[in-house]
Amino acid sequence: MTLDRMKRGQRCRILSIPSELIRAQALRFGIAEGEVVTCCEVIPGGPVVISKNRQEIAIGRGLARQIEVEGSF
């Protein structure tokens, strides 16, 4: 599953970030492989808002589509 498929309130673990460029973009947001995040909001056609360590981060749909996650736990 990819991050853009998450539903509001779901928790997930980041499994893989495919390319170096995408990984660099994600690291700027403090997101790395193995991190557990919560999906706060999915705006139709817009960004996916996740929270990590009491910080909310909006990630563009294109970037979210490339981040592999492990669903709810």
C-alpha atoms as one frame of an Amber mdcrd trajectory, in Angstrom:
protein
   0.000   0.000   0.000   1.156   3.547  -0.555   0.797   6.545   1.742  -1.835
   8.210  -0.456  -4.170   5.210   0.115  -4.282   5.689   3.891  -7.509   6.692
   5.575  -7.954   9.310   8.254  -6.895   8.020  11.674  -4.880   5.036  10.371
  -1.387   4.444  11.691   1.266   3.034   9.414   4.955   2.277   9.223   7.019
   3.628   6.349   8.432   0.577   4.554  10.295   1.997   1.625  10.999   5.197
  -0.164  12.008   4.140  -3.672  14.427   6.673  -5.063  17.193   8.842  -3.659
  15.386  12.022  -4.750  12.127  11.017  -3.062  14.049   9.866   0.035  15.786
  13.263   0.235  12.418  15.056  -0.038  10.923  12.859   2.679  13.916  13.358
   4.971  13.378  17.120   4.757   9.989  16.454   6.372  11.570  14.195   8.995
  10.207  11.028   7.421  12.432   7.998   7.048  11.956   4.268   6.528  10.770
   2.540   9.710   8.978   5.629  11.084   5.433   5.214  12.412   3.060   7.987
  11.363  -0.661   8.686  11.681  -2.791   9.858   8.783  -4.630  12.999   9.944
  -6.375  13.985   6.739  -6.571  13.009   3.083  -7.690  15.957   0.999  -9.273
  14.749  -2.269  -6.902  15.606  -5.096  -4.610  17.354  -2.621  -2.035  16.540
  -0.005  -2.038  13.829   2.631  -1.602  15.214   6.135   0.266  12.959   8.541
   1.407  13.446  12.098   4.597  12.317  13.703   5.830  13.273  17.137   2.997
  15.812  17.616   3.926  17.543  14.358   1.596  17.619  11.356   3.111  17.432
   7.886   1.297  17.870   4.560   2.799  15.695   1.848   1.967  16.228  -1.804
  -0.102  13.504  -3.419   2.662  12.656  -5.915   5.228  12.149  -3.174   2.749
  10.201  -1.012   1.991   7.923  -3.974   5.630   6.806  -4.061   6.036   6.015
  -0.351   5.306   2.366   0.525   3.683   1.797   3.924   2.508  -1.089   6.084
  -1.134  -0.498   7.024  -2.857  -0.166  10.376  -1.321  -1.487  13.530
